[in-house]
């Protein structure tokens, strides 16, 4: 869905990468049914292989919704293999994301991702290690009574220092009622 949503924000050609065949095929169907094949190319491959697919310094922007959880405790892994691969760092680690992004992005290119708030320090450490500079951080809260569980973070490759902490994003105003901001983002 991310490449499809991005078509409303840019006329640029968008590449989406999905390692799981089942999800890839569902994505292809959605892109075809929504007549977005001219703008979106979906690739069924491992993100780590993109360094063999594209030349370095190819992209201006990379967006990423990587697996959130490390695989150090199988008791917490989902039994559904499709969900487990999407949620746990079995085939793609946070460090892989920064390494591949550094290769693919142009100088001062942007990497934007959503991730777990609890991994913020690791994300910032890896940014520095791979020459990314954080530019915007936004904490996402399920509602006004709970702690942040997600962050939206944007950084630039070889960027100048200076980060903005954005206003919080509250997903729900009430139980099962999206906040006005979320409704404005995705529609009713």
Short mmCIF file of N, CA and C in Angstrom, two decimals:
data_model
loop_
_atom_site.label_atom_id
_atom_site.label_comp_id
_atom_site.label_asym_id
_atom_site.label_seq_id
_atom_site.Cartn_x
_atom_site.Cartn_y
_atom_site.Cartn_z
N UNK A 1 0.80 -1.23 0.00
CA UNK A 1 0.00 0.00 0.00
C UNK A 1 0.84 1.28 0.00
N UNK A 2 2.07 1.23 0.50
CA UNK A 2 2.88 2.46 0.58
C UNK A 2 3.15 3.03 -0.81
N UNK A 3 3.64 2.23 -1.78
CA UNK A 3 3.84 2.81 -3.12
C UNK A 3 2.55 3.40 -3.70
N UNK A 4 1.42 2.75 -3.44
CA UNK A 4 0.15 3.25 -3.96
C UNK A 4 -0.20 4.59 -3.33
N UNK A 5 0.00 4.73 -2.04
CA UNK A 5 -0.26 6.01 -1.37
C UNK A 5 0.67 7.11 -1.87
N UNK A 6 1.90 6.74 -2.17
CA UNK A 6 2.87 7.73 -2.63
C UNK A 6 2.51 8.31 -4.00
N UNK A 7 1.72 7.60 -4.79
CA UNK A 7 1.34 8.13 -6.10
C UNK A 7 0.50 9.40 -5.97
N UNK A 8 -0.11 9.63 -4.81
CA UNK A 8 -0.89 10.84 -4.59
C UNK A 8 0.00 12.03 -4.23
N UNK A 9 1.28 11.75 -3.96
CA UNK A 9 2.20 12.80 -3.52
C UNK A 9 3.27 13.15 -4.55
N UNK A 10 3.44 12.28 -5.55
CA UNK A 10 4.50 12.50 -6.54
C UNK A 10 4.11 11.89 -7.88
N UNK A 11 4.68 12.44 -8.91
CA UNK A 11 4.52 11.87 -10.26
C UNK A 11 5.73 11.01 -10.62
N UNK A 12 6.73 10.96 -9.72
CA UNK A 12 7.95 10.18 -9.98
C UNK A 12 7.62 8.69 -10.07
N UNK A 13 8.48 7.95 -10.76
CA UNK A 13 8.31 6.50 -10.82
C UNK A 13 8.69 5.91 -9.47
N UNK A 14 7.92 4.96 -9.01
CA UNK A 14 8.09 4.36 -7.68
C UNK A 14 8.40 2.88 -7.83
N UNK A 15 9.42 2.44 -7.12
CA UNK A 15 9.74 1.02 -7.04
C UNK A 15 9.34 0.52 -5.66
N UNK A 16 8.60 -0.56 -5.62
CA UNK A 16 8.26 -1.21 -4.36
C UNK A 16 8.96 -2.56 -4.32
N UNK A 17 9.45 -2.94 -3.15
CA UNK A 17 10.18 -4.19 -3.01
C UNK A 17 9.49 -5.05 -1.95
N UNK A 18 9.19 -6.27 -2.32
CA UNK A 18 8.55 -7.22 -1.41
C UNK A 18 9.19 -8.58 -1.59
N UNK A 19 9.70 -9.15 -0.52
CA UNK A 19 10.39 -10.43 -0.59
C UNK A 19 9.42 -11.62 -0.65
N UNK A 20 8.25 -11.49 -0.04
CA UNK A 20 7.33 -12.62 0.04
C UNK A 20 6.45 -12.69 -1.21
N UNK A 21 6.49 -13.83 -1.88
CA UNK A 21 5.75 -13.99 -3.14
C UNK A 21 4.25 -13.73 -2.97
N UNK A 22 3.65 -14.24 -1.89
CA UNK A 22 2.22 -14.08 -1.68
C UNK A 22 1.83 -12.60 -1.60
N UNK A 23 2.60 -11.83 -0.85
CA UNK A 23 2.32 -10.41 -0.68
C UNK A 23 2.63 -9.66 -1.97
N UNK A 24 3.71 -10.05 -2.64
CA UNK A 24 4.07 -9.46 -3.93
C UNK A 24 2.92 -9.62 -4.93
N UNK A 25 2.35 -10.83 -5.04
CA UNK A 25 1.26 -11.07 -5.99
C UNK A 25 0.02 -10.25 -5.62
N UNK A 26 -0.28 -10.13 -4.34
CA UNK A 26 -1.41 -9.30 -3.92
C UNK A 26 -1.16 -7.84 -4.29
N UNK A 27 0.08 -7.39 -4.11
CA UNK A 27 0.44 -6.03 -4.49
C UNK A 27 0.28 -5.79 -5.98
N UNK A 28 0.72 -6.75 -6.78
CA UNK A 28 0.58 -6.63 -8.24
C UNK A 28 -0.89 -6.51 -8.64
N UNK A 29 -1.73 -7.31 -8.01
CA UNK A 29 -3.17 -7.25 -8.31
C UNK A 29 -3.72 -5.87 -7.97
N UNK A 30 -3.38 -5.35 -6.79
CA UNK A 30 -3.87 -4.02 -6.38
C UNK A 30 -3.39 -2.93 -7.32
N UNK A 31 -2.12 -2.99 -7.70
CA UNK A 31 -1.56 -1.98 -8.61
C UNK A 31 -2.24 -2.05 -9.97
N UNK A 32 -2.48 -3.26 -10.47
CA UNK A 32 -3.18 -3.42 -11.75
C UNK A 32 -4.62 -2.92 -11.68
N UNK A 33 -5.35 -3.33 -10.62
CA UNK A 33 -6.75 -2.94 -10.49
C UNK A 33 -6.91 -1.43 -10.34
N UNK A 34 -5.91 -0.78 -9.75
CA UNK A 34 -5.97 0.68 -9.56
C UNK A 34 -5.29 1.45 -10.70
N UNK A 35 -4.91 0.71 -11.74
CA UNK A 35 -4.32 1.31 -12.94
C UNK A 35 -3.10 2.19 -12.62
N UNK A 36 -2.19 1.63 -11.81
CA UNK A 36 -0.99 2.35 -11.40
C UNK A 36 0.28 1.72 -11.95
N UNK A 37 0.15 0.84 -12.94
CA UNK A 37 1.31 0.11 -13.47
C UNK A 37 2.30 1.02 -14.18
N UNK A 38 1.86 2.16 -14.69
CA UNK A 38 2.78 3.09 -15.36
C UNK A 38 3.69 3.80 -14.36
N UNK A 39 3.23 3.93 -13.12
CA UNK A 39 4.00 4.67 -12.12
C UNK A 39 4.71 3.78 -11.10
N UNK A 40 4.22 2.57 -10.90
CA UNK A 40 4.79 1.69 -9.87
C UNK A 40 5.34 0.42 -10.50
N UNK A 41 6.58 0.09 -10.15
CA UNK A 41 7.18 -1.20 -10.50
C UNK A 41 7.39 -1.95 -9.20
N UNK A 42 6.77 -3.10 -9.08
CA UNK A 42 6.92 -3.92 -7.88
C UNK A 42 7.96 -5.00 -8.16
N UNK A 43 8.90 -5.15 -7.25
CA UNK A 43 10.00 -6.09 -7.38
C UNK A 43 9.86 -7.17 -6.32
N UNK A 44 9.92 -8.43 -6.71
CA UNK A 44 9.87 -9.55 -5.77
C UNK A 44 11.29 -10.03 -5.52
N UNK A 45 11.92 -9.47 -4.47
CA UNK A 45 13.31 -9.80 -4.18
C UNK A 45 13.64 -9.38 -2.76
N UNK A 46 14.79 -9.79 -2.32
CA UNK A 46 15.35 -9.41 -1.03
C UNK A 46 15.93 -8.01 -1.17
N UNK A 47 15.62 -7.12 -0.25
CA UNK A 47 16.16 -5.75 -0.27
C UNK A 47 17.68 -5.76 -0.39
N UNK A 48 18.32 -6.71 0.25
CA UNK A 48 19.78 -6.78 0.21
C UNK A 48 20.32 -7.01 -1.21
N UNK A 49 19.51 -7.55 -2.09
CA UNK A 49 19.93 -7.78 -3.48
C UNK A 49 19.83 -6.55 -4.36
N UNK A 50 19.24 -5.48 -3.85
CA UNK A 50 19.05 -4.28 -4.67
C UNK A 50 20.37 -3.65 -5.10
N UNK A 51 21.43 -3.92 -4.36
CA UNK A 51 22.74 -3.37 -4.76
C UNK A 51 23.23 -4.04 -6.05
N UNK A 52 22.64 -5.18 -6.41
CA UNK A 52 22.96 -5.85 -7.67
C UNK A 52 21.97 -5.46 -8.78
N UNK A 53 20.87 -4.82 -8.41
CA UNK A 53 19.82 -4.44 -9.36
C UNK A 53 19.98 -3.01 -9.84
N UNK A 54 20.36 -2.13 -8.92
CA UNK A 54 20.47 -0.70 -9.22
C UNK A 54 21.90 -0.23 -9.01
N UNK A 55 22.27 0.81 -9.74
CA UNK A 55 23.58 1.45 -9.53
C UNK A 55 23.52 2.27 -8.24
N UNK A 56 24.69 2.57 -7.69
CA UNK A 56 24.72 3.43 -6.51
C UNK A 56 24.28 4.84 -6.90
N UNK A 57 23.84 5.59 -5.91
CA UNK A 57 23.41 6.98 -6.10
C UNK A 57 22.25 7.09 -7.10
N UNK A 58 21.29 6.18 -7.02
CA UNK A 58 20.17 6.15 -7.96
C UNK A 58 18.95 6.93 -7.48
N UNK A 59 18.65 6.86 -6.19
CA UNK A 59 17.36 7.36 -5.71
C UNK A 59 17.49 8.64 -4.87
N UNK A 60 16.44 9.46 -4.95
CA UNK A 60 16.35 10.68 -4.13
C UNK A 60 15.73 10.38 -2.77
N UNK A 61 14.78 9.45 -2.74
CA UNK A 61 14.03 9.15 -1.52
C UNK A 61 13.83 7.64 -1.42
N UNK A 62 13.97 7.14 -0.21
CA UNK A 62 13.61 5.74 0.10
C UNK A 62 12.69 5.78 1.30
N UNK A 63 11.56 5.08 1.20
CA UNK A 63 10.68 4.90 2.35
C UNK A 63 10.76 3.45 2.77
N UNK A 64 10.58 3.21 4.05
CA UNK A 64 10.79 1.86 4.54
C UNK A 64 9.92 1.57 5.75
N UNK A 65 9.31 0.41 5.73
CA UNK A 65 8.57 -0.12 6.86
C UNK A 65 9.19 -1.47 7.18
N UNK A 66 10.39 -1.44 7.80
CA UNK A 66 11.13 -2.70 7.99
C UNK A 66 10.55 -3.54 9.12
N UNK A 67 11.00 -4.79 9.21
CA UNK A 67 10.60 -5.61 10.37
C UNK A 67 10.99 -4.91 11.67
N UNK A 68 10.11 -4.93 12.64
CA UNK A 68 10.32 -4.18 13.88
C UNK A 68 11.11 -4.94 14.95
N UNK A 69 11.00 -6.25 14.94
CA UNK A 69 11.50 -7.02 16.08
C UNK A 69 12.70 -7.88 15.71
N UNK A 70 13.64 -7.94 16.65
CA UNK A 70 14.79 -8.83 16.47
C UNK A 70 14.32 -10.27 16.62
N UNK A 71 15.14 -11.20 16.18
CA UNK A 71 14.73 -12.62 16.21
C UNK A 71 15.40 -13.38 17.35
N UNK A 72 15.72 -12.69 18.42
CA UNK A 72 16.44 -13.34 19.51
C UNK A 72 15.54 -14.11 20.47
N UNK A 73 14.23 -14.08 20.28
CA UNK A 73 13.35 -14.82 21.17
C UNK A 73 12.21 -15.41 20.35
N UNK A 74 12.34 -16.68 19.99
CA UNK A 74 11.34 -17.33 19.14
C UNK A 74 9.99 -17.46 19.83
N UNK A 75 9.94 -17.35 21.15
CA UNK A 75 8.66 -17.43 21.86
C UNK A 75 7.74 -16.28 21.47
N UNK A 76 8.32 -15.14 21.06
CA UNK A 76 7.51 -13.98 20.71
C UNK A 76 7.27 -13.85 19.21
N UNK A 77 7.81 -14.76 18.42
CA UNK A 77 7.62 -14.70 16.98
C UNK A 77 6.25 -15.25 16.61
N UNK A 78 5.68 -14.69 15.59
CA UNK A 78 4.39 -15.12 15.10
C UNK A 78 4.53 -16.49 14.44
N UNK A 79 3.58 -17.37 14.67
CA UNK A 79 3.61 -18.71 14.06
C UNK A 79 3.30 -18.68 12.57
N UNK A 80 2.62 -17.64 12.12
CA UNK A 80 2.32 -17.46 10.71
C UNK A 80 3.59 -16.97 10.03
N UNK A 81 4.14 -17.75 9.09
CA UNK A 81 5.41 -17.43 8.46
C UNK A 81 5.38 -16.09 7.73
N UNK A 82 4.27 -15.78 7.06
CA UNK A 82 4.16 -14.51 6.35
C UNK A 82 4.27 -13.35 7.33
N UNK A 83 3.53 -13.41 8.42
CA UNK A 83 3.58 -12.34 9.42
C UNK A 83 4.93 -12.31 10.12
N UNK A 84 5.49 -13.48 10.38
CA UNK A 84 6.77 -13.55 11.07
C UNK A 84 7.87 -12.88 10.26
N UNK A 85 7.93 -13.13 8.94
CA UNK A 85 8.93 -12.49 8.09
C UNK A 85 8.73 -10.99 8.01
N UNK A 86 7.49 -10.54 8.03
CA UNK A 86 7.20 -9.11 7.95
C UNK A 86 7.54 -8.39 9.26
N UNK A 87 7.42 -9.07 10.38
CA UNK A 87 7.57 -8.41 11.68
C UNK A 87 8.92 -8.63 12.35
N UNK A 88 9.63 -9.69 11.98
CA UNK A 88 10.87 -10.05 12.66
C UNK A 88 12.06 -10.00 11.70
N UNK A 89 13.19 -9.61 12.21
CA UNK A 89 14.40 -9.42 11.40
C UNK A 89 15.03 -10.75 10.99
N UNK A 90 14.28 -11.57 10.31
CA UNK A 90 14.81 -12.85 9.85
C UNK A 90 15.61 -12.70 8.57
N UNK A 91 15.15 -11.81 7.68
CA UNK A 91 15.80 -11.65 6.38
C UNK A 91 16.30 -10.23 6.14
N UNK A 92 15.88 -9.29 6.97
CA UNK A 92 16.27 -7.90 6.81
C UNK A 92 16.41 -7.27 8.19
N UNK A 93 17.62 -6.81 8.50
CA UNK A 93 17.86 -6.16 9.78
C UNK A 93 17.82 -4.65 9.60
N UNK A 94 17.74 -3.96 10.70
CA UNK A 94 17.79 -2.50 10.69
C UNK A 94 19.11 -2.02 10.08
N UNK A 95 20.19 -2.70 10.41
CA UNK A 95 21.48 -2.33 9.85
C UNK A 95 21.51 -2.54 8.33
N UNK A 96 20.87 -3.61 7.84
CA UNK A 96 20.77 -3.83 6.40
C UNK A 96 20.08 -2.65 5.71
N UNK A 97 19.03 -2.14 6.33
CA UNK A 97 18.28 -1.02 5.76
C UNK A 97 19.20 0.17 5.54
N UNK A 98 20.01 0.50 6.55
CA UNK A 98 20.90 1.65 6.41
C UNK A 98 22.03 1.39 5.41
N UNK A 99 22.55 0.18 5.38
CA UNK A 99 23.62 -0.15 4.44
C UNK A 99 23.15 -0.08 3.00
N UNK A 100 22.01 -0.69 2.70
CA UNK A 100 21.48 -0.67 1.34
C UNK A 100 21.06 0.75 0.96
N UNK A 101 20.45 1.48 1.89
CA UNK A 101 20.02 2.85 1.61
C UNK A 101 21.21 3.76 1.32
N UNK A 102 22.28 3.59 2.05
CA UNK A 102 23.48 4.40 1.80
C UNK A 102 23.99 4.16 0.37
N UNK A 103 23.94 2.93 -0.09
CA UNK A 103 24.37 2.60 -1.44
C UNK A 103 23.43 3.20 -2.50
N UNK A 104 22.12 3.08 -2.29
CA UNK A 104 21.14 3.46 -3.31
C UNK A 104 20.85 4.95 -3.39
N UNK A 105 20.97 5.66 -2.27
CA UNK A 105 20.59 7.07 -2.24
C UNK A 105 21.66 7.98 -2.82
N UNK A 106 21.20 9.04 -3.47
CA UNK A 106 22.09 10.11 -3.90
C UNK A 106 22.56 10.87 -2.66
N UNK A 107 23.65 11.63 -2.80
CA UNK A 107 24.11 12.47 -1.70
C UNK A 107 22.97 13.43 -1.30
N UNK A 108 22.72 13.54 -0.03
CA UNK A 108 21.61 14.31 0.56
C UNK A 108 20.24 13.72 0.25
N UNK A 109 20.21 12.47 -0.22
CA UNK A 109 18.95 11.78 -0.41
C UNK A 109 18.31 11.49 0.94
N UNK A 110 17.00 11.29 0.92
CA UNK A 110 16.25 11.10 2.17
C UNK A 110 15.81 9.65 2.36
N UNK A 111 15.92 9.20 3.59
CA UNK A 111 15.39 7.91 4.02
C UNK A 111 14.33 8.20 5.07
N UNK A 112 13.12 7.70 4.85
CA UNK A 112 12.03 7.88 5.81
C UNK A 112 11.53 6.51 6.20
N UNK A 113 11.34 6.31 7.50
CA UNK A 113 10.87 5.00 7.97
C UNK A 113 9.93 5.13 9.15
N UNK A 114 9.18 4.09 9.33
CA UNK A 114 8.38 3.93 10.54
C UNK A 114 9.01 2.77 11.30
N UNK A 115 9.09 2.92 12.60
CA UNK A 115 9.68 1.85 13.41
C UNK A 115 9.15 1.94 14.83
N UNK A 116 9.61 1.03 15.66
CA UNK A 116 9.20 0.99 17.06
C UNK A 116 9.94 2.07 17.85
N UNK A 117 9.22 2.78 18.70
CA UNK A 117 9.82 3.83 19.53
C UNK A 117 10.93 3.27 20.41
N UNK A 118 10.76 2.07 20.89
CA UNK A 118 11.74 1.45 21.80
C UNK A 118 13.11 1.24 21.15
N UNK A 119 13.18 1.32 19.81
CA UNK A 119 14.45 1.11 19.11
C UNK A 119 15.08 2.42 18.62
N UNK A 120 14.58 3.55 19.13
CA UNK A 120 15.06 4.85 18.68
C UNK A 120 16.57 5.00 18.84
N UNK A 121 17.13 4.62 19.96
CA UNK A 121 18.57 4.81 20.17
C UNK A 121 19.38 3.97 19.18
N UNK A 122 18.95 2.76 18.91
CA UNK A 122 19.63 1.91 17.93
C UNK A 122 19.55 2.53 16.53
N UNK A 123 18.38 3.07 16.19
CA UNK A 123 18.20 3.73 14.90
C UNK A 123 19.15 4.91 14.77
N UNK A 124 19.22 5.75 15.80
CA UNK A 124 20.11 6.92 15.76
C UNK A 124 21.58 6.50 15.67
N UNK A 125 21.95 5.45 16.38
CA UNK A 125 23.33 4.95 16.32
C UNK A 125 23.67 4.49 14.90
N UNK A 126 22.77 3.72 14.29
CA UNK A 126 23.03 3.21 12.94
C UNK A 126 23.01 4.35 11.91
N UNK A 127 22.20 5.35 12.14
CA UNK A 127 22.22 6.52 11.24
C UNK A 127 23.62 7.11 11.21
N UNK A 128 24.17 7.36 12.36
CA UNK A 128 25.51 7.95 12.43
C UNK A 128 26.54 7.03 11.79
N UNK A 129 26.44 5.73 12.06
CA UNK A 129 27.39 4.77 11.52
C UNK A 129 27.40 4.78 9.99
N UNK A 130 26.24 4.99 9.36
CA UNK A 130 26.12 4.95 7.91
C UNK A 130 26.01 6.35 7.29
N UNK A 131 26.42 7.36 8.04
CA UNK A 131 26.48 8.75 7.55
C UNK A 131 25.11 9.36 7.23
N UNK A 132 24.12 9.00 8.00
CA UNK A 132 22.81 9.64 7.88
C UNK A 132 22.65 10.62 9.03
N UNK A 133 21.98 11.71 8.74
CA UNK A 133 21.72 12.71 9.76
C UNK A 133 20.21 12.80 9.97
N UNK A 134 19.74 12.59 11.22
CA UNK A 134 18.30 12.69 11.47
C UNK A 134 17.81 14.12 11.22
N UNK A 135 16.67 14.24 10.56
CA UNK A 135 16.10 15.54 10.24
C UNK A 135 14.76 15.78 10.92
N UNK A 136 13.91 14.75 10.93
CA UNK A 136 12.58 14.87 11.54
C UNK A 136 12.28 13.59 12.32
N UNK A 137 11.75 13.78 13.52
CA UNK A 137 11.31 12.64 14.33
C UNK A 137 9.91 12.97 14.83
N UNK A 138 9.01 12.05 14.65
CA UNK A 138 7.64 12.23 15.12
C UNK A 138 7.20 10.98 15.87
N UNK A 139 6.81 11.15 17.10
CA UNK A 139 6.33 10.04 17.91
C UNK A 139 4.85 9.81 17.64
N UNK A 140 4.49 8.54 17.48
CA UNK A 140 3.11 8.15 17.19
C UNK A 140 2.55 7.46 18.43
N UNK A 141 1.37 7.90 18.85
CA UNK A 141 0.71 7.37 20.04
C UNK A 141 -0.61 6.72 19.63
N UNK A 142 -0.95 5.56 20.19
CA UNK A 142 -2.25 4.97 19.88
C UNK A 142 -3.39 5.93 20.23
N UNK A 143 -3.27 6.57 21.40
CA UNK A 143 -4.24 7.58 21.84
C UNK A 143 -3.56 8.46 22.89
N UNK A 144 -4.28 9.39 23.46
CA UNK A 144 -3.67 10.35 24.40
C UNK A 144 -3.36 9.76 25.77
N UNK A 145 -3.79 8.55 26.04
CA UNK A 145 -3.54 7.95 27.36
C UNK A 145 -2.42 6.91 27.34
N UNK A 146 -1.91 6.58 26.17
CA UNK A 146 -0.88 5.54 26.06
C UNK A 146 0.45 6.13 25.63
N UNK A 147 1.52 5.39 25.91
CA UNK A 147 2.85 5.81 25.49
C UNK A 147 3.02 5.60 23.99
N UNK A 148 3.97 6.31 23.43
CA UNK A 148 4.29 6.15 22.01
C UNK A 148 4.77 4.72 21.76
N UNK A 149 4.27 4.11 20.69
CA UNK A 149 4.74 2.78 20.32
C UNK A 149 5.46 2.79 18.97
N UNK A 150 5.25 3.86 18.19
CA UNK A 150 5.90 3.97 16.88
C UNK A 150 6.55 5.34 16.73
N UNK A 151 7.53 5.40 15.83
CA UNK A 151 8.12 6.67 15.45
C UNK A 151 8.16 6.76 13.93
N UNK A 152 8.00 7.97 13.46
CA UNK A 152 8.25 8.29 12.06
C UNK A 152 9.55 9.07 12.07
N UNK A 153 10.50 8.65 11.27
CA UNK A 153 11.81 9.29 11.30
C UNK A 153 12.33 9.48 9.88
N UNK A 154 12.85 10.66 9.64
CA UNK A 154 13.41 10.98 8.33
C UNK A 154 14.84 11.45 8.52
N UNK A 155 15.73 11.00 7.64
CA UNK A 155 17.13 11.39 7.73
C UNK A 155 17.67 11.62 6.32
N UNK A 156 18.81 12.31 6.25
CA UNK A 156 19.45 12.55 4.95
C UNK A 156 20.85 11.96 4.97
N UNK A 157 21.25 11.44 3.82
CA UNK A 157 22.59 10.89 3.65
C UNK A 157 23.58 12.04 3.54
N UNK A 158 24.57 12.04 4.41
CA UNK A 158 25.59 13.09 4.47
C UNK A 158 25.01 14.47 4.72
N UNK A 159 23.89 14.53 5.42
CA UNK A 159 23.24 15.80 5.69
C UNK A 159 23.90 16.58 6.81
N UNK A 160 23.55 17.86 6.88
CA UNK A 160 24.04 18.70 7.97
C UNK A 160 23.27 18.36 9.24
N UNK A 161 23.85 18.68 10.39
CA UNK A 161 23.19 18.37 11.64
C UNK A 161 22.01 19.32 11.86
N UNK A 162 21.06 18.86 12.62
CA UNK A 162 19.87 19.63 12.93
C UNK A 162 18.64 18.77 12.77
N UNK A 163 18.01 18.47 13.89
CA UNK A 163 16.82 17.61 13.87
C UNK A 163 15.64 18.36 14.45
N UNK A 164 14.45 18.13 13.88
CA UNK A 164 13.21 18.71 14.39
C UNK A 164 12.40 17.59 15.01
N UNK A 165 11.97 17.81 16.23
CA UNK A 165 11.04 16.90 16.88
C UNK A 165 9.64 17.45 16.58
N UNK A 166 8.90 16.71 15.81
CA UNK A 166 7.59 17.16 15.34
C UNK A 166 6.52 16.95 16.42
N UNK A 167 5.37 17.56 16.22
CA UNK A 167 4.24 17.36 17.13
C UNK A 167 3.86 15.88 17.13
N UNK A 168 3.35 15.39 18.26
CA UNK A 168 2.95 13.98 18.31
C UNK A 168 1.77 13.70 17.37
N UNK A 169 1.70 12.46 16.93
CA UNK A 169 0.57 12.00 16.13
C UNK A 169 -0.23 11.02 16.98
N UNK A 170 -1.48 11.34 17.21
CA UNK A 170 -2.39 10.46 17.95
C UNK A 170 -3.27 9.75 16.93
N UNK A 171 -3.24 8.43 16.93
CA UNK A 171 -3.97 7.65 15.93
C UNK A 171 -5.47 7.68 16.19
N UNK A 172 -5.87 7.49 17.45
CA UNK A 172 -7.29 7.43 17.80
C UNK A 172 -7.66 8.53 18.78
N UNK A 173 -8.85 9.14 18.57
CA UNK A 173 -9.42 10.05 19.55
C UNK A 173 -10.18 9.27 20.61
N UNK A 174 -10.96 8.31 20.14
CA UNK A 174 -11.72 7.41 21.01
C UNK A 174 -11.55 6.00 20.47
N UNK A 175 -12.01 5.04 21.22
CA UNK A 175 -11.91 3.65 20.79
C UNK A 175 -12.51 3.49 19.39
N UNK A 176 -11.68 2.98 18.48
CA UNK A 176 -12.08 2.71 17.09
C UNK A 176 -12.50 3.95 16.30
N UNK A 177 -12.13 5.15 16.78
CA UNK A 177 -12.42 6.38 16.05
C UNK A 177 -11.09 7.09 15.77
N UNK A 178 -10.71 7.11 14.49
CA UNK A 178 -9.45 7.75 14.12
C UNK A 178 -9.47 9.24 14.44
N UNK A 179 -8.31 9.77 14.76
CA UNK A 179 -8.18 11.20 14.99
C UNK A 179 -8.41 11.94 13.68
N UNK A 180 -8.72 13.23 13.78
CA UNK A 180 -8.94 14.03 12.57
C UNK A 180 -7.70 14.00 11.67
N UNK A 181 -6.51 14.08 12.25
CA UNK A 181 -5.31 14.08 11.44
C UNK A 181 -5.14 12.79 10.65
N UNK A 182 -5.41 11.66 11.28
CA UNK A 182 -5.32 10.37 10.57
C UNK A 182 -6.39 10.29 9.48
N UNK A 183 -7.60 10.76 9.79
CA UNK A 183 -8.66 10.76 8.76
C UNK A 183 -8.25 11.62 7.59
N UNK A 184 -7.63 12.78 7.88
CA UNK A 184 -7.19 13.67 6.80
C UNK A 184 -6.10 13.01 5.96
N UNK A 185 -5.25 12.21 6.59
CA UNK A 185 -4.18 11.53 5.87
C UNK A 185 -4.71 10.47 4.93
N UNK A 186 -5.64 9.67 5.41
CA UNK A 186 -6.08 8.49 4.67
C UNK A 186 -7.55 8.55 4.22
N UNK A 187 -8.23 9.59 4.59
CA UNK A 187 -9.65 9.69 4.25
C UNK A 187 -10.49 8.92 5.25
N UNK A 188 -11.78 9.13 5.19
CA UNK A 188 -12.70 8.48 6.13
C UNK A 188 -12.60 6.98 5.98
#
